[in-house]
PDB file of C-alpha atoms and ligand atoms in Angstrom:
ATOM      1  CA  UNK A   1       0.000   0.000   0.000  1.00 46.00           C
ATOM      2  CA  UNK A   2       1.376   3.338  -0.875  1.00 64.00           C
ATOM      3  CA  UNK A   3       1.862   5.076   2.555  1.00 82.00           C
ATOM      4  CA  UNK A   4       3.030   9.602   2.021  1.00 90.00           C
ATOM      5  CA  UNK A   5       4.369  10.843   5.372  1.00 91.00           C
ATOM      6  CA  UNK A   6       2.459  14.057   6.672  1.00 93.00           C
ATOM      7  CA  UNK A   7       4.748  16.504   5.323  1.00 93.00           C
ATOM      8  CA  UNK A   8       3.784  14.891   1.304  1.00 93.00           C
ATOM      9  CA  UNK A   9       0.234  15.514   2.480  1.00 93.00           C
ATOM     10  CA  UNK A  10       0.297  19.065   3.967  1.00 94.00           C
ATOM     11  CA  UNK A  11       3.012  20.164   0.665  1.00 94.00           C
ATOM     12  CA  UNK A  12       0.455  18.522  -1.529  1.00 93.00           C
ATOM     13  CA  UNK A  13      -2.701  20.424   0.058  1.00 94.00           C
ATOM     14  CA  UNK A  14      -0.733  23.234   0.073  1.00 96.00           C
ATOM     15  CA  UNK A  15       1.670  23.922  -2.270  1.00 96.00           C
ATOM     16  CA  UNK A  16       3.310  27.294  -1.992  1.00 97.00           C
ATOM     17  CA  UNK A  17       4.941  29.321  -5.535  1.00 98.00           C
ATOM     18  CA  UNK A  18       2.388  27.797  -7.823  1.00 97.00           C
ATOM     19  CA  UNK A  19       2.163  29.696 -11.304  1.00 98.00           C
ATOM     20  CA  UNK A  20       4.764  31.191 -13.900  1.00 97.00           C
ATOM     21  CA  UNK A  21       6.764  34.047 -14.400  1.00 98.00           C
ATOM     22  CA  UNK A  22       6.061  36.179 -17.880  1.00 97.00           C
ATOM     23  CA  UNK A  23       9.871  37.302 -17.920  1.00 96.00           C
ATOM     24  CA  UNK A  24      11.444  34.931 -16.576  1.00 98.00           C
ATOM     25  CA  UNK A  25      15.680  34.672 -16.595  1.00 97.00           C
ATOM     26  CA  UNK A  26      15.871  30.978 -16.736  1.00 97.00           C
ATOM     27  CA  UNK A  27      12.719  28.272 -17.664  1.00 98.00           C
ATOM     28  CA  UNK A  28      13.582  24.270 -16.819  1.00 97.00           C
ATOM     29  CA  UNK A  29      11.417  21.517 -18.036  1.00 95.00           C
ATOM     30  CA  UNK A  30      11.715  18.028 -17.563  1.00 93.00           C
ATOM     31  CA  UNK A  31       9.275  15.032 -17.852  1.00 92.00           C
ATOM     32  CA  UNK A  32       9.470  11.371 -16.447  1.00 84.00           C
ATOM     33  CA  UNK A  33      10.617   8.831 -18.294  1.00 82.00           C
ATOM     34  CA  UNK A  34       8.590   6.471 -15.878  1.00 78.00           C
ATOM     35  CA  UNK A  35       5.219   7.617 -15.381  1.00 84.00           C
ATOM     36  CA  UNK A  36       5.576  10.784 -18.524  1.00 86.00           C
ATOM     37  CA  UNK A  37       4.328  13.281 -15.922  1.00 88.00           C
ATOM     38  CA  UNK A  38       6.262  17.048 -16.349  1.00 93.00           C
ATOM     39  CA  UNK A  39       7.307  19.766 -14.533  1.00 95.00           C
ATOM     40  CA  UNK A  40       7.877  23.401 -15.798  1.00 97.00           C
ATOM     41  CA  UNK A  41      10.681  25.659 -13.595  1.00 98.00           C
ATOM     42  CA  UNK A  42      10.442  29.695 -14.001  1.00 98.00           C
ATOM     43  CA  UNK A  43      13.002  31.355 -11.952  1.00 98.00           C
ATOM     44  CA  UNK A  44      13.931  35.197 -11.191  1.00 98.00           C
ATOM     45  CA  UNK A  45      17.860  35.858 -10.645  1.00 97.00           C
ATOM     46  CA  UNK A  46      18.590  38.732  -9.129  1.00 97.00           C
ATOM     47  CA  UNK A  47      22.466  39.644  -7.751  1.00 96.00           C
ATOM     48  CA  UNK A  48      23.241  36.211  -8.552  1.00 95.00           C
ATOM     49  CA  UNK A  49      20.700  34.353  -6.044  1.00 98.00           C
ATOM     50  CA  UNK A  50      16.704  33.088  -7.001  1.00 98.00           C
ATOM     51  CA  UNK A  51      15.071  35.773  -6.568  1.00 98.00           C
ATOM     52  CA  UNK A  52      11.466  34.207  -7.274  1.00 98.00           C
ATOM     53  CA  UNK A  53      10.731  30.442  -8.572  1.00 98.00           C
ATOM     54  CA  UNK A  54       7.540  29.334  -9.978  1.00 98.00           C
ATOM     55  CA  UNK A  55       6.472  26.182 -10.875  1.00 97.00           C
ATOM     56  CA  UNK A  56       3.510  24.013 -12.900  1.00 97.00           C
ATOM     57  CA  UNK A  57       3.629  20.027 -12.395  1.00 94.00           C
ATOM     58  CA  UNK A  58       1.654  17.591 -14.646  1.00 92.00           C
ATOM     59  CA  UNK A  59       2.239  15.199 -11.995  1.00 89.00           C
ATOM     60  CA  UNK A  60       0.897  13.129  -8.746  1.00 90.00           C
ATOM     61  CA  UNK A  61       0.783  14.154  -5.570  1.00 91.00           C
ATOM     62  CA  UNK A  62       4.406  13.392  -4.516  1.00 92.00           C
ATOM     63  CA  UNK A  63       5.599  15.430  -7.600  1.00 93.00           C
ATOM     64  CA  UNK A  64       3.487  18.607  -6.588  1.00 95.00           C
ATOM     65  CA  UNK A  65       4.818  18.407  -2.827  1.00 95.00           C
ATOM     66  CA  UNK A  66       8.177  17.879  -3.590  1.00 95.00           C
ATOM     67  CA  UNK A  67       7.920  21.086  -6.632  1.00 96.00           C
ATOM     68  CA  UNK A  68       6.269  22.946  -3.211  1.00 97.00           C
ATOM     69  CA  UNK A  69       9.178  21.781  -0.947  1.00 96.00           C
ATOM     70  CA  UNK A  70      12.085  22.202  -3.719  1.00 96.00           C
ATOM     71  CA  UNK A  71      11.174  26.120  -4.070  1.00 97.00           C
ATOM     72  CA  UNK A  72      10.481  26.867  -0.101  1.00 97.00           C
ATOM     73  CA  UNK A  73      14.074  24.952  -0.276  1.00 97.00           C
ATOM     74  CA  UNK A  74      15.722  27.133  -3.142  1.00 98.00           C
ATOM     75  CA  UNK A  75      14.250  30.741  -2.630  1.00 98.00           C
ATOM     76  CA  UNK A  76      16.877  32.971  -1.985  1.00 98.00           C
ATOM     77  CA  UNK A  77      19.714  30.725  -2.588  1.00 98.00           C
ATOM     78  CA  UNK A  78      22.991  31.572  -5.016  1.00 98.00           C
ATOM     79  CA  UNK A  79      22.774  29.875  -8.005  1.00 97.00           C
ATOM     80  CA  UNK A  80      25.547  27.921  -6.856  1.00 97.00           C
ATOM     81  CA  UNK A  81      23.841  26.587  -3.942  1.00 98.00           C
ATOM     82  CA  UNK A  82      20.690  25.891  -6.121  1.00 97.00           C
ATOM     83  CA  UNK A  83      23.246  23.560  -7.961  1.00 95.00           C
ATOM     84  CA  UNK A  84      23.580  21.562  -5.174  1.00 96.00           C
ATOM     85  CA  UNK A  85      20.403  21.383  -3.420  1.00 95.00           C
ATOM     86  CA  UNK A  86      19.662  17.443  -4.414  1.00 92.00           C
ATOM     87  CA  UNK A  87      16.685  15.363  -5.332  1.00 87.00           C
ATOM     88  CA  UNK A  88      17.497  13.243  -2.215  1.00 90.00           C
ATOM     89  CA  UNK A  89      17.637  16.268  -0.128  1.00 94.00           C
ATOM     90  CA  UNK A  90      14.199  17.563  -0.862  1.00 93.00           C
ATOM     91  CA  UNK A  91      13.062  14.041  -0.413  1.00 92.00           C
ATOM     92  CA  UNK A  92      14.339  13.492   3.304  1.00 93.00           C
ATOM     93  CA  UNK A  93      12.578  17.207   3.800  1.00 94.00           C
ATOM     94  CA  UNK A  94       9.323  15.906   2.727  1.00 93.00           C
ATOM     95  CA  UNK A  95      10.363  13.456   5.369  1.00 93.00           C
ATOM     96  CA  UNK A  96      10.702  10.182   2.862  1.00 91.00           C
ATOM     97  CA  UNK A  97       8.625   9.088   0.046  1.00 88.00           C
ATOM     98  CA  UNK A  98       7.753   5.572  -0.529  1.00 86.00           C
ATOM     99  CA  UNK A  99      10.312   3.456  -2.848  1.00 85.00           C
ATOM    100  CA  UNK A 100       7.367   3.732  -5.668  1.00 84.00           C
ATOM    101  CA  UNK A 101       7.650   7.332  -5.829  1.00 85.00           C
ATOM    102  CA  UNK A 102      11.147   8.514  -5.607  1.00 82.00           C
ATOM    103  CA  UNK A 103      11.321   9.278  -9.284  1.00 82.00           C
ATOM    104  CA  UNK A 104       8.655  11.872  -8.510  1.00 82.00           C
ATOM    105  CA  UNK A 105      10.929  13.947  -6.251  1.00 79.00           C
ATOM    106  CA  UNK A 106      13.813  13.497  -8.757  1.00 81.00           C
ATOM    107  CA  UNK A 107      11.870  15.986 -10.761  1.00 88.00           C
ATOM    108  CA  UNK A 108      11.486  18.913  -9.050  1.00 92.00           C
ATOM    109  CA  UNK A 109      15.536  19.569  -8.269  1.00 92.00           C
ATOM    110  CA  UNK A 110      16.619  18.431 -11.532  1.00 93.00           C
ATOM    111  CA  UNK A 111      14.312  20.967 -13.086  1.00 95.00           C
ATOM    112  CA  UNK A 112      15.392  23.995 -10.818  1.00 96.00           C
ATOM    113  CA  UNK A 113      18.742  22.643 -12.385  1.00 97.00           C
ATOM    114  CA  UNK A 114      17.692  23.060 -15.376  1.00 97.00           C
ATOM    115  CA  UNK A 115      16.397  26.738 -15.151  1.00 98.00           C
ATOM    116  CA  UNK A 116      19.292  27.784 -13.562  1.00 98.00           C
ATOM    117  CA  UNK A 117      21.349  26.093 -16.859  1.00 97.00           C
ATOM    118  CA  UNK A 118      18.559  28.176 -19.246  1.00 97.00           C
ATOM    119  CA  UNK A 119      19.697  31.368 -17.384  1.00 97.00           C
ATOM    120  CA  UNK A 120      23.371  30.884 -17.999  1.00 96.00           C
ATOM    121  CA  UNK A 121      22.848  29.740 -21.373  1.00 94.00           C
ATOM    122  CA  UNK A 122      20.563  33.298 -21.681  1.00 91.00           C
ATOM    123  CA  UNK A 123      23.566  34.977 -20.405  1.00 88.00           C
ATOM    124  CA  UNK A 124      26.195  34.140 -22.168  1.00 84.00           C
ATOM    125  CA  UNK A 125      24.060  34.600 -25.588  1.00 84.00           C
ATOM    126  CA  UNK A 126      23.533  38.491 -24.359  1.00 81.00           C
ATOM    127  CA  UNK A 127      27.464  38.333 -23.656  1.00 74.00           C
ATOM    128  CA  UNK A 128      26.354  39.384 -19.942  1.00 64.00           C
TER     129      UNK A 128
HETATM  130 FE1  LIG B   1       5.191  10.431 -12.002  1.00 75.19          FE
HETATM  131 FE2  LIG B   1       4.835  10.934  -9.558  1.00 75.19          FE
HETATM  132  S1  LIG B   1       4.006   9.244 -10.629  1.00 75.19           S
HETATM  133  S2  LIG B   1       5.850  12.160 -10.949  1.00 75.19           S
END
């Protein structure tokens, strides 16, 4: 039986930074290869640090409270420590997910990851 700890359910009921940003510096997509669920990452860089993230998940319930927990986890951040912040890292924040549905917190970190690789991309092409 699949079994979410509290903190899935509460992130899931509530998820916090739902939505998109219209000019956004970076934009990070990625889909499952297991279930073909997707996530879509906006982000904000200001001064070198996430300045705003926004997110939209075609996904279950573990996906949307792990998107929730991954920006609570990332706001403010340097880019640099946005690099690092893990899939398994928002997963032990959300307190564990069940074996089943750890592909649907490797998502949401791996698409922050690949915002913050739009923005630099973005960057360099503007020869900022
Ligand atoms: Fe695919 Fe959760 S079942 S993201």
């Amino acid at each position: 039986m699949m079994f979410y700890s509290d903190k899935v359910i509460e992130a899931f009921m509530n998820p916090v930074n739902v939505g998109e940003i219209a000019d956004a510096d970076g934009v990070g997509t990625l889909g499952s290869e297991d279930c073909g669920d997707m996530i879509r990452v906006w982000i904000k860089v200001k001064d070198q640090r996430l300045a705003d993230i926004k997110y939209k998940v075609f996904g279950c319930p573990a996906a949307i409270a792990a998107c929730s927990t991954m920006s609570r986890m990332a706001m403010g951040l340097t880019l640099d420590e946005a690099d690092e912040l893990t899939d398994e890292q928002v997963a032990e924040t959300l307190g564990g997910l069940p074996t089943a549905k750890m592909h649907c917190s490797n998502l949401a970190a791996s698409a922050l990851h690949e915002a913050i690789l739009n923005y630099v991309h973005n960057c360099a092409r503007k020869g900022h």
